[in-house]
C-alpha cells in the first residue's frame, strides 16, 4: 500500500457517546497486468537450458534481471527470489506443481529456452577518452531479436492453472574491437557479450508482473469525549502511523462495553490490513464480530477478500 493524503469525514455522529468515523484514502496494490496477485508470496525463477551455451548464457542473465525487478517490486529490493535451472518441458501443470514442491515457494516462474535470431551489426564507432586500449578503441552495437515463453504457476491462486506468456523482442550487445574486424567477425563475437542485454531483457519482461494500484477508502472508528486512547488512536491513524494506532486500540479491548470492544477490534483489523497483514486482519474482524457486529465490518472483509483473491 502507498501512503496518500487522508480525507477526514464525520460519519455516524448521532451523539457524543456514539461511535463516529473518518475516512482514510490509501493506494492499494492490485493484481499485476498478468492477472496474478503476487504480493506477500514467496517466489522462485527457473530457467531452462538445452545444452546450447548461447541459450544458457542468455537465460541465466535474463532470469537474473527478471528476478531483480520482482524483488524491487515485492521485496523492497532484498534478495528473496532464488534462481534454479532445469531441463525439459515445464509447460504442464504437473511439472510446475513439482517445481513448487521442490523449491518450497508459493509461485514459480519458468523461463523457456529462447530462440535467438541473427544479430544486426552497426558500423563501429570510435571510442573517445583516455587510456583506451588499441584493441578496444572501437565499439559496434549489435541488435539481436529473440522470442521466449514464460510459464507461471501460483499455488495460492484459486484458478489452479498454469499461466503462459509468449513474446518477441530484441536486445543489444556491445562488441569492442580495433576497428578493423569484419562485420562477420563482430557478429560472431556478439554471443560472448550478450549477458548485459539479456539481463535487461529479463528485467523488461518482468513488467507484466508488476502490481497495479488504485485508491480505496477505509473507515476508522472513534468515540468522542471517551477514553484518551480513542483520540490518540485516531491521531495516529490520521498520520498513517498504524502500528502506534494499533497499540492504542489494543488498550481498549478490556472495555466492558461490547460495542467499544468490537469497534477497537475492527480498527485493529484495519491497521493490520493496511500494514500488509490481511490474514491477521481477518482474524481481528472475526473477533470484532464475536463481540458485536459492526456495520463497517462486512465492507472491510469484502475488500480484504478481494485483495487476497478469495
PDB file of C-alpha atoms in Angstrom, residues 227-237 244-245 248-249:
ATOM      1  CA  UNK A 227     -11.134   7.265  26.682  1.00  0.00           C
ATOM      2  CA  UNK A 228      -7.989   9.122  25.588  1.00  0.00           C
ATOM      3  CA  UNK A 229      -6.851   6.083  23.606  1.00  0.00           C
ATOM      4  CA  UNK A 230      -9.645   6.693  21.086  1.00  0.00           C
ATOM      5  CA  UNK A 231      -8.311  10.197  20.354  1.00  0.00           C
ATOM      6  CA  UNK A 232      -4.683   9.058  20.266  1.00  0.00           C
ATOM      7  CA  UNK A 233      -5.511   6.093  18.050  1.00  0.00           C
ATOM      8  CA  UNK A 234      -7.387   8.389  15.656  1.00  0.00           C
ATOM      9  CA  UNK A 235      -4.492  10.848  15.592  1.00  0.00           C
ATOM     10  CA  UNK A 236      -2.001   8.100  14.794  1.00  0.00           C
ATOM     11  CA  UNK A 237      -4.275   6.691  12.077  1.00  0.00           C
ATOM     12  CA  UNK A 244       1.138   3.222  17.023  1.00  0.00           C
ATOM     13  CA  UNK A 245      -2.596   3.374  16.379  1.00  0.00           C
ATOM     14  CA  UNK A 248      -3.721   2.470  21.393  1.00  0.00           C
ATOM     15  CA  UNK A 249      -6.656   0.365  20.243  1.00  0.00           C
TER      16      UNK A 249
END
